[in-house]
Amino acid sequence: MGGTIAGRAERADDNVGYRAGQVPVEDLAAGLPALAGLHLRFEQVAQINSKDMRLADLQRLLKRVQDCLVDPEVQGVLITHGTDTIEETAYLLQTLLAPTKPVVLTCAMRPATAVSPDGPQNLCDAVAVARCPGAKGVVVVCAGRVHSATDVAKVHPYRTDPFASGDAGAVAQVEEGQVRVFRPWPGESAHTARLVTFLAAKDLPRVAWVDSHSGAQAWEVDVLLANGNAAGVRGIVVAGTGNASLHNDLEESLKRAETAGVRVVLGTRSGLPMVPYATQPFPQLDGLSPAKARWALTLDLLDG
Ligand code: ASP
């Protein structure tokens, strides 16, 4: 899919001023010892910076992964992807496909042209995971850690180990090509009907994401719904402070949105699941982070 792992910089000592999605996927894998002798099929589904992901890119990826998974010759699928939205792509793949084979996303924080790129080792580790007996479901492999699609979140803008899995922790760890498994692989319960609808969608229900914060004001929601909701907003994910607490002014505007037919769901700014409380004004969705709750709500609304 592109990303920093396929990025190119002008200078080898520049780890941040690069162009993502430049190096073809075959070239990323060339010469890696962990891949020698394996029967690999390469496909450049997209070549983008994942911050610019569009519905059509996700649809193309989901379709290709779905087709690969039904091929009896395929043992696993590896996806190179940008780190910025990898957790959202992973969540969608897991929710819509829930594969019984491993679907391993990997990435890098340094471009392929770096003095010491992290992509090659991540790719080798991802292959080790894809070949691991019993591995299944969608995971993200980076810096030796194997994160489940549901729990993974990017929590650092620069470190080569930028992901965390919250309180759940990583699913496994790769050490010298060996996979040490800590807990069960992501489970199976795909929304196959939703997959069909998602792949056929020309556009998605509009779901906005707002934060509560010190000094939050009603206009932040009111502008979204201006002119009788001319923008056609169908849902709002609100990331609350602390345990999903909301500024009173923001909460009131969200209540007005709800009365106007907009679905409002609650998450936390930390991205971790909230502890439900009696006066909670809106529901949370499966303890998901705001980024993933936004997709979950989008898929719900797509169902009608
Ligand atoms: N902006 C890049 C991307 O998400 C960052 C990365 O890959 O690390 O594609």
PDB file of C-alpha atoms and ligand atoms in Angstrom:
ATOM      1  CA  MET A   1       0.000   0.000   0.000  1.00  0.00           C
ATOM      2  CA  GLY A   2       3.032   2.283   0.196  1.00  0.00           C
ATOM      3  CA  GLY A   3       3.852   4.175   3.411  1.00  0.00           C
ATOM      4  CA  THR A   4       7.203   5.091   4.895  1.00  0.00           C
ATOM      5  CA  ILE A   5       8.454   1.542   4.482  1.00  0.00           C
ATOM      6  CA  ALA A   6       8.418   2.348   0.752  1.00  0.00           C
ATOM      7  CA  GLY A   7       9.549   5.949   1.296  1.00  0.00           C
ATOM      8  CA  ARG A   8      12.461   7.759  -0.318  1.00  0.00           C
ATOM      9  CA  ALA A   9      14.363  10.738   1.105  1.00  0.00           C
ATOM     10  CA  GLU A  10      16.854  13.023  -0.641  1.00  0.00           C
ATOM     11  CA  ARG A  11      19.487  12.214   1.960  1.00  0.00           C
ATOM     12  CA  ALA A  12      20.196   8.993   3.833  1.00  0.00           C
ATOM     13  CA  ASP A  13      20.319  10.875   7.161  1.00  0.00           C
ATOM     14  CA  ASP A  14      16.800  12.284   6.736  1.00  0.00           C
ATOM     15  CA  ASN A  15      14.250  10.131   8.568  1.00  0.00           C
ATOM     16  CA  VAL A  16      11.353  12.572   8.430  1.00  0.00           C
ATOM     17  CA  GLY A  17      11.530  14.652   5.233  1.00  0.00           C
ATOM     18  CA  TYR A  18      10.826  11.829   2.768  1.00  0.00           C
ATOM     19  CA  ARG A  19       8.125  10.941   0.280  1.00  0.00           C
ATOM     20  CA  ALA A  20       6.115   7.910   1.370  1.00  0.00           C
ATOM     21  CA  GLY A  21       5.040   5.244  -1.112  1.00  0.00           C
ATOM     22  CA  GLN A  22       7.847   5.343  -3.704  1.00  0.00           C
ATOM     23  CA  VAL A  23       9.694   2.012  -3.718  1.00  0.00           C
ATOM     24  CA  PRO A  24       7.918  -0.916  -5.420  1.00  0.00           C
ATOM     25  CA  VAL A  25       6.944  -3.733  -3.056  1.00  0.00           C
ATOM     26  CA  GLU A  26       9.136  -6.311  -4.876  1.00  0.00           C
ATOM     27  CA  ASP A  27      12.176  -4.115  -4.226  1.00  0.00           C
ATOM     28  CA  LEU A  28      11.407  -3.954  -0.508  1.00  0.00           C
ATOM     29  CA  ALA A  29      11.568  -7.722  -0.313  1.00  0.00           C
ATOM     30  CA  ALA A  30      14.599  -8.182  -2.565  1.00  0.00           C
ATOM     31  CA  GLY A  31      17.548  -9.909  -0.932  1.00  0.00           C
ATOM     32  CA  LEU A  32      15.967 -10.482   2.479  1.00  0.00           C
ATOM     33  CA  PRO A  33      17.280 -13.791   3.853  1.00  0.00           C
ATOM     34  CA  ALA A  34      14.006 -14.584   5.695  1.00  0.00           C
ATOM     35  CA  LEU A  35      12.207 -14.563   2.363  1.00  0.00           C
ATOM     36  CA  ALA A  36      14.641 -16.761   0.447  1.00  0.00           C
ATOM     37  CA  GLY A  37      13.060 -19.944  -0.898  1.00  0.00           C
ATOM     38  CA  LEU A  38       9.502 -18.860  -0.133  1.00  0.00           C
ATOM     39  CA  HIS A  39       6.876 -18.793  -2.819  1.00  0.00           C
ATOM     40  CA  LEU A  40       5.852 -15.129  -2.783  1.00  0.00           C
ATOM     41  CA  ARG A  41       3.444 -13.314  -5.036  1.00  0.00           C
ATOM     42  CA  PHE A  42       3.741  -9.513  -5.088  1.00  0.00           C
ATOM     43  CA  GLU A  43       1.072  -7.008  -5.848  1.00  0.00           C
ATOM     44  CA  GLN A  44       1.217  -3.224  -5.700  1.00  0.00           C
ATOM     45  CA  VAL A  45      -2.367  -2.493  -4.654  1.00  0.00           C
ATOM     46  CA  ALA A  46      -1.627   1.173  -3.933  1.00  0.00           C
ATOM     47  CA  GLN A  47       1.458   3.361  -3.500  1.00  0.00           C
ATOM     48  CA  ILE A  48       0.324   6.047  -1.067  1.00  0.00           C
ATOM     49  CA  ASN A  49       0.970   7.860   2.156  1.00  0.00           C
ATOM     50  CA  SER A  50      -1.599   6.240   4.440  1.00  0.00           C
ATOM     51  CA  LYS A  51      -2.738   9.617   5.765  1.00  0.00           C
ATOM     52  CA  ASP A  52      -4.355  10.056   2.332  1.00  0.00           C
ATOM     53  CA  MET A  53      -6.275   6.774   2.377  1.00  0.00           C
ATOM     54  CA  ARG A  54      -9.544   6.903   0.455  1.00  0.00           C
ATOM     55  CA  LEU A  55     -12.564   4.613   0.334  1.00  0.00           C
ATOM     56  CA  ALA A  56     -11.502   3.279  -3.087  1.00  0.00           C
ATOM     57  CA  ASP A  57      -8.044   2.288  -1.747  1.00  0.00           C
ATOM     58  CA  LEU A  58      -9.607   0.415   1.156  1.00  0.00           C
ATOM     59  CA  GLN A  59     -12.128  -1.286  -1.104  1.00  0.00           C
ATOM     60  CA  ARG A  60      -9.386  -2.404  -3.517  1.00  0.00           C
ATOM     61  CA  LEU A  61      -7.305  -3.759  -0.641  1.00  0.00           C
ATOM     62  CA  LEU A  62     -10.210  -5.603   1.005  1.00  0.00           C
ATOM     63  CA  LYS A  63     -11.197  -7.181  -2.312  1.00  0.00           C
ATOM     64  CA  ARG A  64      -7.645  -8.331  -3.067  1.00  0.00           C
ATOM     65  CA  VAL A  65      -7.171  -9.755   0.418  1.00  0.00           C
ATOM     66  CA  GLN A  66     -10.540 -11.516   0.216  1.00  0.00           C
ATOM     67  CA  ASP A  67      -9.583 -13.077  -3.146  1.00  0.00           C
ATOM     68  CA  CYS A  68      -6.174 -14.173  -1.852  1.00  0.00           C
ATOM     69  CA  LEU A  69      -7.634 -15.740   1.279  1.00  0.00           C
ATOM     70  CA  VAL A  70      -9.914 -18.078  -0.673  1.00  0.00           C
ATOM     71  CA  ASP A  71      -6.989 -19.292  -2.791  1.00  0.00           C
ATOM     72  CA  PRO A  72      -5.992 -22.663  -1.255  1.00  0.00           C
ATOM     73  CA  GLU A  73      -2.361 -22.015  -2.249  1.00  0.00           C
ATOM     74  CA  VAL A  74      -2.189 -18.940  -0.057  1.00  0.00           C
ATOM     75  CA  GLN A  75      -0.938 -19.520   3.473  1.00  0.00           C
ATOM     76  CA  GLY A  76      -1.000 -15.907   4.536  1.00  0.00           C
ATOM     77  CA  VAL A  77      -1.205 -12.328   3.305  1.00  0.00           C
ATOM     78  CA  LEU A  78       1.356  -9.636   4.079  1.00  0.00           C
ATOM     79  CA  ILE A  79       0.527  -5.981   3.625  1.00  0.00           C
ATOM     80  CA  THR A  80       3.088  -3.176   3.678  1.00  0.00           C
ATOM     81  CA  HIS A  81       1.318  -0.021   4.840  1.00  0.00           C
ATOM     82  CA  GLY A  82       1.932   3.427   6.293  1.00  0.00           C
ATOM     83  CA  THR A  83       1.927   3.626  10.077  1.00  0.00           C
ATOM     84  CA  ASP A  84      -0.413   6.622  10.367  1.00  0.00           C
ATOM     85  CA  THR A  85      -3.667   4.816   9.596  1.00  0.00           C
ATOM     86  CA  ILE A  86      -2.536   1.187   9.758  1.00  0.00           C
ATOM     87  CA  GLU A  87      -4.679   0.630  12.870  1.00  0.00           C
ATOM     88  CA  GLU A  88      -7.804   1.669  10.967  1.00  0.00           C
ATOM     89  CA  THR A  89      -7.062  -0.541   7.962  1.00  0.00           C
ATOM     90  CA  ALA A  90      -6.272  -3.433  10.302  1.00  0.00           C
ATOM     91  CA  TYR A  91      -9.556  -2.903  12.149  1.00  0.00           C
ATOM     92  CA  LEU A  92     -11.563  -2.883   8.908  1.00  0.00           C
ATOM     93  CA  LEU A  93      -9.849  -6.015   7.596  1.00  0.00           C
ATOM     94  CA  GLN A  94     -10.476  -7.855  10.860  1.00  0.00           C
ATOM     95  CA  THR A  95     -14.084  -6.710  11.213  1.00  0.00           C
ATOM     96  CA  LEU A  96     -15.072  -7.388   7.632  1.00  0.00           C
ATOM     97  CA  LEU A  97     -12.992 -10.495   6.863  1.00  0.00           C
ATOM     98  CA  ALA A  98     -12.063 -12.074  10.231  1.00  0.00           C
ATOM     99  CA  PRO A  99      -9.645 -14.337   8.344  1.00  0.00           C
ATOM    100  CA  THR A 100      -8.794 -17.841   9.462  1.00  0.00           C
ATOM    101  CA  LYS A 101      -5.404 -17.342   7.803  1.00  0.00           C
ATOM    102  CA  PRO A 102      -2.906 -14.731   8.998  1.00  0.00           C
ATOM    103  CA  VAL A 103      -3.178 -11.278   7.458  1.00  0.00           C
ATOM    104  CA  VAL A 104      -0.083  -9.436   8.612  1.00  0.00           C
ATOM    105  CA  LEU A 105       0.332  -5.713   8.174  1.00  0.00           C
ATOM    106  CA  THR A 106       3.777  -4.274   8.521  1.00  0.00           C
ATOM    107  CA  CYS A 107       5.358  -0.870   8.144  1.00  0.00           C
ATOM    108  CA  ALA A 108       8.340   1.263   9.050  1.00  0.00           C
ATOM    109  CA  MET A 109       9.110   4.532  10.760  1.00  0.00           C
ATOM    110  CA  ARG A 110      12.180   5.240   8.626  1.00  0.00           C
ATOM    111  CA  PRO A 111      12.167   5.406   4.846  1.00  0.00           C
ATOM    112  CA  ALA A 112      13.766   2.704   2.735  1.00  0.00           C
ATOM    113  CA  THR A 113      16.650   5.104   1.955  1.00  0.00           C
ATOM    114  CA  ALA A 114      17.598   5.650   5.632  1.00  0.00           C
ATOM    115  CA  VAL A 115      21.077   4.903   6.993  1.00  0.00           C
ATOM    116  CA  SER A 116      19.448   2.257   9.141  1.00  0.00           C
ATOM    117  CA  PRO A 117      15.945   1.506   7.847  1.00  0.00           C
ATOM    118  CA  ASP A 118      13.619  -0.499  10.099  1.00  0.00           C
ATOM    119  CA  GLY A 119      11.458  -1.801   7.246  1.00  0.00           C
ATOM    120  CA  PRO A 120      13.576  -4.825   6.243  1.00  0.00           C
ATOM    121  CA  GLN A 121      13.548  -6.337   9.757  1.00  0.00           C
ATOM    122  CA  ASN A 122       9.824  -5.628  10.124  1.00  0.00           C
ATOM    123  CA  LEU A 123       9.205  -7.397   6.833  1.00  0.00           C
ATOM    124  CA  CYS A 124      11.228 -10.428   7.964  1.00  0.00           C
ATOM    125  CA  ASP A 125       9.316 -10.500  11.266  1.00  0.00           C
ATOM    126  CA  ALA A 126       6.015 -10.218   9.420  1.00  0.00           C
ATOM    127  CA  VAL A 127       6.944 -13.241   7.311  1.00  0.00           C
ATOM    128  CA  ALA A 128       7.789 -15.178  10.469  1.00  0.00           C
ATOM    129  CA  VAL A 129       4.313 -14.364  11.816  1.00  0.00           C
ATOM    130  CA  ALA A 130       2.580 -15.303   8.566  1.00  0.00           C
ATOM    131  CA  ARG A 131       4.360 -18.681   8.666  1.00  0.00           C
ATOM    132  CA  CYS A 132       3.758 -19.313  12.361  1.00  0.00           C
ATOM    133  CA  PRO A 133       1.618 -22.425  12.925  1.00  0.00           C
ATOM    134  CA  GLY A 134      -1.763 -21.429  14.370  1.00  0.00           C
ATOM    135  CA  ALA A 135      -1.456 -17.767  13.410  1.00  0.00           C
ATOM    136  CA  LYS A 136      -4.706 -16.273  12.147  1.00  0.00           C
ATOM    137  CA  GLY A 137      -6.574 -13.014  11.975  1.00  0.00           C
ATOM    138  CA  VAL A 138      -5.333  -9.518  11.289  1.00  0.00           C
ATOM    139  CA  VAL A 139      -2.255  -8.312  13.141  1.00  0.00           C
ATOM    140  CA  VAL A 140       0.231  -5.463  12.857  1.00  0.00           C
ATOM    141  CA  VAL A 141       3.905  -6.371  13.159  1.00  0.00           C
ATOM    142  CA  CYS A 142       6.403  -3.661  14.012  1.00  0.00           C
ATOM    143  CA  ALA A 143       9.646  -3.588  16.000  1.00  0.00           C
ATOM    144  CA  GLY A 144       9.272  -7.260  16.866  1.00  0.00           C
ATOM    145  CA  ARG A 145       5.839  -6.815  18.459  1.00  0.00           C
ATOM    146  CA  VAL A 146       2.691  -8.427  17.084  1.00  0.00           C
ATOM    147  CA  HIS A 147      -0.409  -6.336  17.822  1.00  0.00           C
ATOM    148  CA  SER A 148      -4.025  -7.374  17.309  1.00  0.00           C
ATOM    149  CA  ALA A 149      -6.089  -5.297  14.883  1.00  0.00           C
ATOM    150  CA  THR A 150      -8.552  -4.334  17.608  1.00  0.00           C
ATOM    151  CA  ASP A 151      -6.046  -3.140  20.186  1.00  0.00           C
ATOM    152  CA  VAL A 152      -3.244  -1.601  18.156  1.00  0.00           C
ATOM    153  CA  ALA A 153      -2.773   2.169  18.216  1.00  0.00           C
ATOM    154  CA  LYS A 154       0.036   4.424  17.051  1.00  0.00           C
ATOM    155  CA  VAL A 155       1.201   6.230  20.175  1.00  0.00           C
ATOM    156  CA  HIS A 156       4.473   7.822  19.094  1.00  0.00           C
ATOM    157  CA  PRO A 157       5.322   9.999  16.070  1.00  0.00           C
ATOM    158  CA  TYR A 158       8.992   9.010  15.727  1.00  0.00           C
ATOM    159  CA  ARG A 159      10.144   5.931  17.651  1.00  0.00           C
ATOM    160  CA  THR A 160      10.748   2.820  15.575  1.00  0.00           C
ATOM    161  CA  ASP A 161       8.435   1.063  18.069  1.00  0.00           C
ATOM    162  CA  PRO A 162       5.481   3.468  17.774  1.00  0.00           C
ATOM    163  CA  PHE A 163       2.588   1.097  18.548  1.00  0.00           C
ATOM    164  CA  ALA A 164       0.901  -0.047  21.731  1.00  0.00           C
ATOM    165  CA  SER A 165      -1.933  -2.454  22.452  1.00  0.00           C
ATOM    166  CA  GLY A 166      -3.218  -0.768  25.599  1.00  0.00           C
ATOM    167  CA  ASP A 167      -3.888  -2.916  28.628  1.00  0.00           C
ATOM    168  CA  ALA A 168      -4.324  -6.023  26.475  1.00  0.00           C
ATOM    169  CA  GLY A 169      -0.676  -6.024  25.397  1.00  0.00           C
ATOM    170  CA  ALA A 170       0.831  -7.557  22.293  1.00  0.00           C
ATOM    171  CA  VAL A 171      -0.391 -10.902  20.950  1.00  0.00           C
ATOM    172  CA  ALA A 172       3.125 -12.146  20.345  1.00  0.00           C
ATOM    173  CA  GLN A 173       6.731 -11.161  19.868  1.00  0.00           C
ATOM    174  CA  VAL A 174       9.209 -12.133  17.158  1.00  0.00           C
ATOM    175  CA  GLU A 175      12.690 -13.055  18.326  1.00  0.00           C
ATOM    176  CA  GLU A 176      15.269 -14.109  15.734  1.00  0.00           C
ATOM    177  CA  GLY A 177      12.551 -15.398  13.447  1.00  0.00           C
ATOM    178  CA  GLN A 178      10.776 -17.318  16.239  1.00  0.00           C
ATOM    179  CA  VAL A 179       7.313 -16.214  17.333  1.00  0.00           C
ATOM    180  CA  ARG A 180       6.637 -16.201  21.073  1.00  0.00           C
ATOM    181  CA  VAL A 181       2.849 -16.153  21.501  1.00  0.00           C
ATOM    182  CA  PHE A 182       1.403 -14.446  24.595  1.00  0.00           C
ATOM    183  CA  ARG A 183      -2.342 -14.630  24.002  1.00  0.00           C
ATOM    184  CA  PRO A 184      -4.918 -15.866  21.453  1.00  0.00           C
ATOM    185  CA  TRP A 185      -4.803 -14.621  17.870  1.00  0.00           C
ATOM    186  CA  PRO A 186      -7.646 -12.335  16.733  1.00  0.00           C
ATOM    187  CA  GLY A 187     -10.907 -14.322  16.572  1.00  0.00           C
ATOM    188  CA  GLU A 188     -13.386 -15.127  13.864  1.00  0.00           C
ATOM    189  CA  SER A 189     -16.727 -13.377  13.510  1.00  0.00           C
ATOM    190  CA  ALA A 190     -16.805 -11.534  10.236  1.00  0.00           C
ATOM    191  CA  HIS A 191     -19.664  -9.326   9.149  1.00  0.00           C
ATOM    192  CA  THR A 192     -19.841 -10.844   5.662  1.00  0.00           C
ATOM    193  CA  ALA A 193     -23.021  -8.977   4.738  1.00  0.00           C
ATOM    194  CA  ARG A 194     -21.275  -5.754   5.693  1.00  0.00           C
ATOM    195  CA  LEU A 195     -18.320  -6.638   3.503  1.00  0.00           C
ATOM    196  CA  VAL A 196     -20.580  -6.828   0.453  1.00  0.00           C
ATOM    197  CA  THR A 197     -22.158  -3.471   1.282  1.00  0.00           C
ATOM    198  CA  PHE A 198     -18.791  -1.869   2.010  1.00  0.00           C
ATOM    199  CA  LEU A 199     -17.239  -3.076  -1.248  1.00  0.00           C
ATOM    200  CA  ALA A 200     -20.206  -1.785  -3.230  1.00  0.00           C
ATOM    201  CA  ALA A 201     -20.432   1.598  -1.486  1.00  0.00           C
ATOM    202  CA  LYS A 202     -19.917   4.675  -3.659  1.00  0.00           C
ATOM    203  CA  ASP A 203     -19.662   6.848  -0.591  1.00  0.00           C
ATOM    204  CA  LEU A 204     -19.853   6.305   3.165  1.00  0.00           C
ATOM    205  CA  PRO A 205     -22.191   7.732   5.786  1.00  0.00           C
ATOM    206  CA  ARG A 206     -20.615  10.898   7.150  1.00  0.00           C
ATOM    207  CA  VAL A 207     -19.221  10.378  10.623  1.00  0.00           C
ATOM    208  CA  ALA A 208     -17.322  13.219  12.264  1.00  0.00           C
ATOM    209  CA  TRP A 209     -14.864  13.015  15.142  1.00  0.00           C
ATOM    210  CA  VAL A 210     -14.640  15.750  17.759  1.00  0.00           C
ATOM    211  CA  ASP A 211     -12.687  16.039  20.991  1.00  0.00           C
ATOM    212  CA  SER A 212     -13.711  17.423  24.343  1.00  0.00           C
ATOM    213  CA  HIS A 213     -11.081  19.666  25.876  1.00  0.00           C
ATOM    214  CA  SER A 214     -10.579  22.524  28.254  1.00  0.00           C
ATOM    215  CA  GLY A 215     -12.487  25.442  26.750  1.00  0.00           C
ATOM    216  CA  ALA A 216     -14.561  23.244  24.394  1.00  0.00           C
ATOM    217  CA  GLN A 217     -17.579  25.052  22.948  1.00  0.00           C
ATOM    218  CA  ALA A 218     -20.910  24.194  21.403  1.00  0.00           C
ATOM    219  CA  TRP A 219     -20.006  25.700  18.018  1.00  0.00           C
ATOM    220  CA  GLU A 220     -17.595  22.832  17.389  1.00  0.00           C
ATOM    221  CA  VAL A 221     -20.614  20.571  16.922  1.00  0.00           C
ATOM    222  CA  ASP A 222     -23.065  23.235  15.788  1.00  0.00           C
ATOM    223  CA  VAL A 223     -21.004  24.092  12.693  1.00  0.00           C
ATOM    224  CA  LEU A 224     -21.097  20.460  11.652  1.00  0.00           C
ATOM    225  CA  LEU A 225     -24.874  20.554  11.669  1.00  0.00           C
ATOM    226  CA  ALA A 226     -25.269  24.052  10.259  1.00  0.00           C
ATOM    227  CA  ASN A 227     -28.082  24.920   7.842  1.00  0.00           C
ATOM    228  CA  GLY A 228     -30.290  22.024   8.865  1.00  0.00           C
ATOM    229  CA  ASN A 229     -27.392  19.551   8.654  1.00  0.00           C
ATOM    230  CA  ALA A 230     -26.643  20.494   5.061  1.00  0.00           C
ATOM    231  CA  ALA A 231     -23.439  18.446   5.258  1.00  0.00           C
ATOM    232  CA  GLY A 232     -25.499  15.299   5.916  1.00  0.00           C
ATOM    233  CA  VAL A 233     -23.665  14.253   9.078  1.00  0.00           C
ATOM    234  CA  ARG A 234     -25.041  10.892  10.260  1.00  0.00           C
ATOM    235  CA  GLY A 235     -22.790  10.229  13.226  1.00  0.00           C
ATOM    236  CA  ILE A 236     -20.341  11.854  15.620  1.00  0.00           C
ATOM    237  CA  VAL A 237     -17.648  10.164  17.653  1.00  0.00           C
ATOM    238  CA  VAL A 238     -16.684  12.287  20.615  1.00  0.00           C
ATOM    239  CA  ALA A 239     -13.403  11.630  22.367  1.00  0.00           C
ATOM    240  CA  GLY A 240     -13.875  12.631  25.986  1.00  0.00           C
ATOM    241  CA  THR A 241     -11.257  13.700  28.479  1.00  0.00           C
ATOM    242  CA  GLY A 242     -10.222  11.211  31.166  1.00  0.00           C
ATOM    243  CA  ASN A 243     -12.871   8.532  31.502  1.00  0.00           C
ATOM    244  CA  ALA A 244     -14.815  10.015  28.547  1.00  0.00           C
ATOM    245  CA  SER A 245     -15.966  13.093  30.435  1.00  0.00           C
ATOM    246  CA  LEU A 246     -17.419  15.855  28.255  1.00  0.00           C
ATOM    247  CA  HIS A 247     -17.428  19.615  28.608  1.00  0.00           C
ATOM    248  CA  ASN A 248     -21.001  20.647  29.475  1.00  0.00           C
ATOM    249  CA  ASP A 249     -21.276  23.014  26.503  1.00  0.00           C
ATOM    250  CA  LEU A 250     -20.086  20.362  24.072  1.00  0.00           C
ATOM    251  CA  GLU A 251     -22.351  17.745  25.647  1.00  0.00           C
ATOM    252  CA  GLU A 252     -25.388  19.954  25.206  1.00  0.00           C
ATOM    253  CA  SER A 253     -24.627  20.521  21.536  1.00  0.00           C
ATOM    254  CA  LEU A 254     -24.144  16.793  21.075  1.00  0.00           C
ATOM    255  CA  LYS A 255     -27.525  16.135  22.729  1.00  0.00           C
ATOM    256  CA  ARG A 256     -29.080  18.540  20.245  1.00  0.00           C
ATOM    257  CA  ALA A 257     -27.358  16.634  17.445  1.00  0.00           C
ATOM    258  CA  GLU A 258     -28.765  13.375  18.791  1.00  0.00           C
ATOM    259  CA  THR A 259     -32.262  14.851  18.946  1.00  0.00           C
ATOM    260  CA  ALA A 260     -31.799  15.856  15.303  1.00  0.00           C
ATOM    261  CA  GLY A 261     -31.175  12.180  14.433  1.00  0.00           C
ATOM    262  CA  VAL A 262     -27.367  12.060  14.499  1.00  0.00           C
ATOM    263  CA  ARG A 263     -25.869   9.024  16.265  1.00  0.00           C
ATOM    264  CA  VAL A 264     -23.352  10.035  18.888  1.00  0.00           C
ATOM    265  CA  VAL A 265     -20.858   7.619  20.432  1.00  0.00           C
ATOM    266  CA  LEU A 266     -18.304   8.130  23.125  1.00  0.00           C
ATOM    267  CA  GLY A 267     -14.616   7.319  23.298  1.00  0.00           C
ATOM    268  CA  THR A 268     -11.651   8.588  25.245  1.00  0.00           C
ATOM    269  CA  ARG A 269      -8.863  10.921  24.173  1.00  0.00           C
ATOM    270  CA  SER A 270      -6.375   8.342  25.436  1.00  0.00           C
ATOM    271  CA  GLY A 271      -7.907   5.849  23.010  1.00  0.00           C
ATOM    272  CA  LEU A 272      -8.387   3.304  25.791  1.00  0.00           C
ATOM    273  CA  PRO A 273     -11.772   1.819  26.738  1.00  0.00           C
ATOM    274  CA  MET A 274     -13.771   3.886  29.215  1.00  0.00           C
ATOM    275  CA  VAL A 275     -15.258   2.473  32.394  1.00  0.00           C
ATOM    276  CA  PRO A 276     -19.058   2.847  31.987  1.00  0.00           C
ATOM    277  CA  TYR A 277     -20.736   5.237  34.422  1.00  0.00           C
ATOM    278  CA  ALA A 278     -24.333   5.831  35.432  1.00  0.00           C
ATOM    279  CA  THR A 279     -24.715   9.297  33.941  1.00  0.00           C
ATOM    280  CA  GLN A 280     -22.877   8.495  30.736  1.00  0.00           C
ATOM    281  CA  PRO A 281     -24.648  10.591  28.099  1.00  0.00           C
ATOM    282  CA  PHE A 282     -23.854   8.485  25.037  1.00  0.00           C
ATOM    283  CA  PRO A 283     -22.900   4.842  24.414  1.00  0.00           C
ATOM    284  CA  GLN A 284     -19.365   3.688  23.656  1.00  0.00           C
ATOM    285  CA  LEU A 285     -18.758   1.134  20.901  1.00  0.00           C
ATOM    286  CA  ASP A 286     -17.062  -2.055  22.103  1.00  0.00           C
ATOM    287  CA  GLY A 287     -14.434  -0.080  24.015  1.00  0.00           C
ATOM    288  CA  LEU A 288     -12.928   1.032  20.709  1.00  0.00           C
ATOM    289  CA  SER A 289     -10.595   3.977  20.301  1.00  0.00           C
ATOM    290  CA  PRO A 290     -12.179   7.001  18.560  1.00  0.00           C
ATOM    291  CA  ALA A 291     -10.377   6.110  15.294  1.00  0.00           C
ATOM    292  CA  LYS A 292     -11.863   2.617  15.272  1.00  0.00           C
ATOM    293  CA  ALA A 293     -15.230   3.633  16.769  1.00  0.00           C
ATOM    294  CA  ARG A 294     -15.556   6.026  13.822  1.00  0.00           C
ATOM    295  CA  TRP A 295     -15.241   3.072  11.446  1.00  0.00           C
ATOM    296  CA  ALA A 296     -17.535   0.873  13.551  1.00  0.00           C
ATOM    297  CA  LEU A 297     -20.214   3.573  13.522  1.00  0.00           C
ATOM    298  CA  THR A 298     -19.715   4.136   9.798  1.00  0.00           C
ATOM    299  CA  LEU A 299     -20.258   0.426   9.129  1.00  0.00           C
ATOM    300  CA  ASP A 300     -23.326   0.380  11.412  1.00  0.00           C
ATOM    301  CA  LEU A 301     -24.848   3.314   9.554  1.00  0.00           C
ATOM    302  CA  LEU A 302     -23.996   1.714   6.222  1.00  0.00           C
ATOM    303  CA  ASP A 303     -26.111  -1.275   7.302  1.00  0.00           C
ATOM    304  CA  GLY A 304     -29.060   1.119   7.534  1.00  0.00           C
TER     305      GLY A 304
HETATM  306  N1  ASP B   1       2.705   9.149   6.746  1.00  0.00           N
HETATM  307  C1  ASP B   1       3.251   7.810   6.587  1.00  0.00           C
HETATM  308  C2  ASP B   1       2.122   6.883   6.201  1.00  0.00           C
HETATM  309  O1  ASP B   1       1.286   6.649   7.028  1.00  0.00           O
HETATM  310  C3  ASP B   1       3.862   7.406   7.840  1.00  0.00           C
HETATM  311  C4  ASP B   1       4.435   6.028   7.916  1.00  0.00           C
HETATM  312  O2  ASP B   1       4.277   5.193   7.045  1.00  0.00           O
HETATM  313  O3  ASP B   1       5.065   5.793   8.938  1.00  0.00           O
HETATM  314  O4  ASP B   1       2.098   6.382   5.100  1.00  0.00           O
END
